[in-house]
CSV table of C-alpha atoms in Angstrom, one decimal:
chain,number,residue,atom,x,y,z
A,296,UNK,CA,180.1,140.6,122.6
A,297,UNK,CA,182.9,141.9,120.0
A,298,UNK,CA,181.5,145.0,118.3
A,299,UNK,CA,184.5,145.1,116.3
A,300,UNK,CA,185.9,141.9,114.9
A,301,UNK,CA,189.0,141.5,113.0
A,302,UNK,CA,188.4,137.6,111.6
A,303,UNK,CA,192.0,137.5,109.9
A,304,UNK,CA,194.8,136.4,112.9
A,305,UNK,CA,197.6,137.3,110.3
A,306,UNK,CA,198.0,137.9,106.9
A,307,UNK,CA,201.7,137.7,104.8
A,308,UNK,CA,201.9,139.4,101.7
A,309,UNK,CA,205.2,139.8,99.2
A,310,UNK,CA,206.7,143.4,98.8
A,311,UNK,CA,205.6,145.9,96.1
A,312,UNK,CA,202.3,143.9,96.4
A,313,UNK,CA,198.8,144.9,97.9
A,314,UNK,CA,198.1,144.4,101.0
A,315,UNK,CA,194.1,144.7,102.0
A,316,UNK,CA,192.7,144.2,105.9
A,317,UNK,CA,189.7,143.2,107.2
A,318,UNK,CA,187.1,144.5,109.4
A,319,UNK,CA,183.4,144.1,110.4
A,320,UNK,CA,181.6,145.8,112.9
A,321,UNK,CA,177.9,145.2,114.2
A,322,UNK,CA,176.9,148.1,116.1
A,323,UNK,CA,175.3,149.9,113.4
A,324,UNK,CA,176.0,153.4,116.0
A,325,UNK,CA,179.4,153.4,114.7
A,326,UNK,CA,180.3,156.7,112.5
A,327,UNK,CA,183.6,156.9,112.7
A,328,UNK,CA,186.4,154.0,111.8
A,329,UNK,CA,190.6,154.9,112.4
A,330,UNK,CA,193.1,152.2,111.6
A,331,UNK,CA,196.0,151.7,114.1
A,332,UNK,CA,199.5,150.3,113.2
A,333,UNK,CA,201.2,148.5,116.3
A,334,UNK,CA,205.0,147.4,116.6
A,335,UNK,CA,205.7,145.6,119.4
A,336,UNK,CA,206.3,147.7,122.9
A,337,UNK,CA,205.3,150.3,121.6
A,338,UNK,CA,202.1,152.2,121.1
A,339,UNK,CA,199.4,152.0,118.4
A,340,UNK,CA,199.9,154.5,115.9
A,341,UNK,CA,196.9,156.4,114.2
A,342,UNK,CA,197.2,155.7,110.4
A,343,UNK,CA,193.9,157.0,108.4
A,344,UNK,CA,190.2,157.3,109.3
A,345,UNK,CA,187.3,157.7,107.9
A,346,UNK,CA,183.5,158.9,108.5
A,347,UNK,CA,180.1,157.4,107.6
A,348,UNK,CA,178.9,160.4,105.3
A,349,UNK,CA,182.4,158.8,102.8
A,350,UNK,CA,182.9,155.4,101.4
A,351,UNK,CA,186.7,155.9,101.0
A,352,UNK,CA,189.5,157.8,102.0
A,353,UNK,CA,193.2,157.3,100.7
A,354,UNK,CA,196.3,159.1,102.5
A,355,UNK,CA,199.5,158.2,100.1
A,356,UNK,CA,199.9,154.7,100.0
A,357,UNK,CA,197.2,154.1,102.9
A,358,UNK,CA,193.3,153.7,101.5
A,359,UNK,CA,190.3,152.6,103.7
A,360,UNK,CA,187.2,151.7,102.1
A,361,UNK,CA,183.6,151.8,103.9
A,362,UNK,CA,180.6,149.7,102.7
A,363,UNK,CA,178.2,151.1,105.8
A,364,UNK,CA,175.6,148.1,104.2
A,365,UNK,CA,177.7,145.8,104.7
A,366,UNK,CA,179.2,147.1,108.1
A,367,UNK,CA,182.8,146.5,106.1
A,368,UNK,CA,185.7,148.4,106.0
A,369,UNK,CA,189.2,147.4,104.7
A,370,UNK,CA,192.7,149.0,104.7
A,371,UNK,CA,194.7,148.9,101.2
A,372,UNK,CA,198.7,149.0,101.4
A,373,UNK,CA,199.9,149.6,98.1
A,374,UNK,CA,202.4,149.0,97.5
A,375,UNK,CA,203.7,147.0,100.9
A,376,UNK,CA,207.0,147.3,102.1
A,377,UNK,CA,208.8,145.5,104.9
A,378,UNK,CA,208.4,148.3,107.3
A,379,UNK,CA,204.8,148.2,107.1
A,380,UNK,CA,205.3,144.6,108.9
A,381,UNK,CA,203.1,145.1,112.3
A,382,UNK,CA,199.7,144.5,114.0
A,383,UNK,CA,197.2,146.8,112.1
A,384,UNK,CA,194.0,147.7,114.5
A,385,UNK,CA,190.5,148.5,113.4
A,386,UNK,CA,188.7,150.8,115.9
A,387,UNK,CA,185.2,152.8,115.6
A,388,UNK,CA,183.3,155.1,117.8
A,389,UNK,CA,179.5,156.4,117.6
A,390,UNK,CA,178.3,159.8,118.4
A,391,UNK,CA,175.4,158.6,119.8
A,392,UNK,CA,174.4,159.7,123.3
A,393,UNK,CA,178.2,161.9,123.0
A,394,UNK,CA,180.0,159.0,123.5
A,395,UNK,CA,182.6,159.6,120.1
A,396,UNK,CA,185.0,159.6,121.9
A,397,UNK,CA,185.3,156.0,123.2
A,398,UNK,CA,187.1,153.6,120.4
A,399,UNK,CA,186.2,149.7,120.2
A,400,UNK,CA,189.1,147.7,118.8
A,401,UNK,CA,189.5,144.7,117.7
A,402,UNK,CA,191.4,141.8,117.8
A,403,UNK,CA,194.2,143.3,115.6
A,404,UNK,CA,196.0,141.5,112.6
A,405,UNK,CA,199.3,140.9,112.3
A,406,UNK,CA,200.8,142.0,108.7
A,407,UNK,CA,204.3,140.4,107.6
A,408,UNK,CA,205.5,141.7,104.4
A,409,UNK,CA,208.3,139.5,102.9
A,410,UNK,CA,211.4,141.2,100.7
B,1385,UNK,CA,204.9,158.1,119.9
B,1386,UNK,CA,207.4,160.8,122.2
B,1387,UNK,CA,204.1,163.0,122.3
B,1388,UNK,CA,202.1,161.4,124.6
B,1389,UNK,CA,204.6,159.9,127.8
B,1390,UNK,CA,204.0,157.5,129.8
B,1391,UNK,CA,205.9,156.0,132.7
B,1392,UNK,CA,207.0,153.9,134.1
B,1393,UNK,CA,207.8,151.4,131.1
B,1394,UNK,CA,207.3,148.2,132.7
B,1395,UNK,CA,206.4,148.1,136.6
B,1396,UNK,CA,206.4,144.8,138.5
B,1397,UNK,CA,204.0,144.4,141.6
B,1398,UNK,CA,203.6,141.8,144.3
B,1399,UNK,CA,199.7,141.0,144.8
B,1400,UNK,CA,198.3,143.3,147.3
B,1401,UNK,CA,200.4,146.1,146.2
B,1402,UNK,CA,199.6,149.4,144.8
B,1403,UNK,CA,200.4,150.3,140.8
B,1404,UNK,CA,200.4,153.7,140.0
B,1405,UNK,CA,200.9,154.3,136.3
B,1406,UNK,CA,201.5,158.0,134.9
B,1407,UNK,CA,200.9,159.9,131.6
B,1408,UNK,CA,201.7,163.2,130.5
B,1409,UNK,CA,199.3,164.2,127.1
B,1410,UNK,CA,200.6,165.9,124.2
B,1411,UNK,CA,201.6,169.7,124.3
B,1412,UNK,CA,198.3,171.3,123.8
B,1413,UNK,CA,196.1,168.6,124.3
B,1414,UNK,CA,193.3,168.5,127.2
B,1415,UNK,CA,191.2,165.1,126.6
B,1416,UNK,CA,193.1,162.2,128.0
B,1417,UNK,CA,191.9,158.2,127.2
B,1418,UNK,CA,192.8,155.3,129.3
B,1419,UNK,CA,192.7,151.6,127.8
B,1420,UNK,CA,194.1,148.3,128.8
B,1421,UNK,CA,195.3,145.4,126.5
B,1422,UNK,CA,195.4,141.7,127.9
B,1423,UNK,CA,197.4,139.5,126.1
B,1424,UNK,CA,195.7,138.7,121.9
B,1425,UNK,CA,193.1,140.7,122.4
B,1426,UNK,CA,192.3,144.6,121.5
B,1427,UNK,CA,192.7,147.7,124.0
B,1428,UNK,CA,189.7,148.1,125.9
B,1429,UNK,CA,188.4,151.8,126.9
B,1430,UNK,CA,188.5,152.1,130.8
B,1431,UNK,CA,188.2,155.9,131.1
B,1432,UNK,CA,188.3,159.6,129.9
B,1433,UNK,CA,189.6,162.5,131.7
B,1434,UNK,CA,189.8,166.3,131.1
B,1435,UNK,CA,191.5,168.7,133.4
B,1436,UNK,CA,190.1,167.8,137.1
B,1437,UNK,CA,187.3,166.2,135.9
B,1438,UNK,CA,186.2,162.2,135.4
B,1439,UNK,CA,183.5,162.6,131.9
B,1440,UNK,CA,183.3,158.3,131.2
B,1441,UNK,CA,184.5,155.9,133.8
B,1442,UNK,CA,182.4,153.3,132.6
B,1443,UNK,CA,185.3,150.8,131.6
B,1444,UNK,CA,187.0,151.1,134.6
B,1445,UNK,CA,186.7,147.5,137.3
B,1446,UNK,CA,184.7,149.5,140.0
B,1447,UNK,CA,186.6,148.2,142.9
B,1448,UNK,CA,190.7,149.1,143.4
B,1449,UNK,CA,190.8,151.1,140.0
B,1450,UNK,CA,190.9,155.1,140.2
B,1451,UNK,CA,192.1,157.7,137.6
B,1452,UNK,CA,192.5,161.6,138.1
B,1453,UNK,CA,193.9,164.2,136.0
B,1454,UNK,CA,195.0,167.2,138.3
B,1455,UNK,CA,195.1,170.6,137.4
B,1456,UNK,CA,198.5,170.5,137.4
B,1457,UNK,CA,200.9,167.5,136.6
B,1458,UNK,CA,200.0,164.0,134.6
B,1459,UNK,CA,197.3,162.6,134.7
B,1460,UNK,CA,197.2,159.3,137.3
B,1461,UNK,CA,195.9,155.4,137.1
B,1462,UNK,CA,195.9,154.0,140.3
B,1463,UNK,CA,195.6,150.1,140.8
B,1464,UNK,CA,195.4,149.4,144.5
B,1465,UNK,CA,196.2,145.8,146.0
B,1466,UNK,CA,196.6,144.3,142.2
B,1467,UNK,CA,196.1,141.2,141.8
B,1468,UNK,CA,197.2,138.8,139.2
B,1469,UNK,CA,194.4,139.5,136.3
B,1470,UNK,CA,195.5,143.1,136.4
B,1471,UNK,CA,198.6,141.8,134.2
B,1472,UNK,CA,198.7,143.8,131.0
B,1473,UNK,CA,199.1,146.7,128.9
B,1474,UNK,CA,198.0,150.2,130.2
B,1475,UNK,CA,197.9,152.9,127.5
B,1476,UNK,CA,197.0,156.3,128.0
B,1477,UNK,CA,196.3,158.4,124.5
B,1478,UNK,CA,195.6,162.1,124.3
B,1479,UNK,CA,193.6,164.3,121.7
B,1480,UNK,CA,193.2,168.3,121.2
B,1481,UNK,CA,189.8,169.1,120.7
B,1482,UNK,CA,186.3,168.2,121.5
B,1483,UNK,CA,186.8,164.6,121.1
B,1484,UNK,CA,182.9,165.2,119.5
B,1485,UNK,CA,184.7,166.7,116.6
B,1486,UNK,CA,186.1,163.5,115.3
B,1487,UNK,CA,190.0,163.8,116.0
B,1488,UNK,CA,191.8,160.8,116.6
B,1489,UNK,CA,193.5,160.1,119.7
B,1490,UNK,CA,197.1,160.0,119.5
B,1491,UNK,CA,198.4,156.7,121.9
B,1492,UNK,CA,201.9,156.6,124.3
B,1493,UNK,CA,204.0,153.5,124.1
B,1494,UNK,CA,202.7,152.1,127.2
B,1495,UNK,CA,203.1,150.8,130.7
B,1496,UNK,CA,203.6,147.1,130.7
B,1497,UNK,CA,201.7,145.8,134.6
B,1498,UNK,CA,203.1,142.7,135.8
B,1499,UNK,CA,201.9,141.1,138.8
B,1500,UNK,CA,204.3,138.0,140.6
């Protein structure tokens, strides 16, 4: 049972344009969402995060949108540049019963931005 | 990613063997995570440690798999006699705080477990 699903594989986007990911959840526990960039062999990397009590929250050119009715959230990338070419991770942990601190991932998306 | 170190790299087992896999948290930090990545899919939670003590083990396979975090020294994943399934990506990640407070937990690059 994926808490955390990711629906889009891939996405390839052109540079200086936006790029916007994908992510539903279904445990409606969930209260805290973090984004995670990935290059390969190495480690994710925490990008932005966000709480339930706020429906967005933008760091530079990083901006992650919640819709809590929905069980949505999205990551903006304006504008893309070819370094931002990696897999992007949606995670989310609940503070129900004290257990924040474990994150659910998903699948990951891969993001190739083209010069 | 230097914060959080894990080693070794990449370890190659024979079946039956034993895999130990090693992380050192960031400077400062006292909550340490263990997750495991099979190939396409997302890091699953396994277990969290603080400073001689096991808080969530849940995740962890409860035959062969053990984890500690001495009071001294890195914290420890211990595979014994592996077998081939146990192929994948082990990452350790490390935060500062109550991990109740919402901090996020800051990843090392990795231990990459194959099994011939």
């Amino acid at each position: 049972d994926q808490q955390v699903k990711q629906n889009s594989p891939s996405l390839s986007v052109q540079e200086g344009r936006i790029s916007i990911l994908n992510c539903d959840y279904t445990n409606s526990m969930f209260d805290y969402f973090l984004w995670y960039k990935k290059y390969p062999a190495e480690g994710p990397t925490f990008l932005i995060s966000i709480s339930s009590i706020k429906d967005k929250n933008e760091d530079g050119r990083f901006t992650v949108f919640l819709n809590k009715s929905a069980k949505h959230l999205s990551l903006h990338i304006v504008p893309s540049q070819p370094g931002d070419s990696a897999v992007y991770f949606c995670a989310a942990s609940g503070s129900s019963g004290g257990s924040n601190y474990k994150l659910t991932f998903g699948k990951g998306t891969l993001l190739t931005v083209n010069p | 990613n230097a914060g959080v170190m894990q080693n070794p790299r990449h370890l190659v087992r024979r079946r039956g063997q034993e895999a130990r896999l090693r992380c050192s948290p960031m400077k400062g930090h006292s909550h340490v995570y263990w997750y495991r990545q099979l190939p396409e899919e997302g890091l699953k939670f396994m277990v969290y440690l603080q400073k001689e003590n096991i808080i969530d083990e849940s995740g962890m396979p409860k035959e062969r798999f053990s984890a500690e975090f001495p009071k001294e020294g890195p914290s420890i994943l211990r595979i014994q006699q592996v077998v081939r399934g146990d192929s994948a990506a082990y990452f350790c990640a490390s935060s500062p705080n109550s991990p109740y407070s919402n901090q996020p937990q800051h990843f090392g690059d990795g231990t990459r477990l194959s099994i011939l």
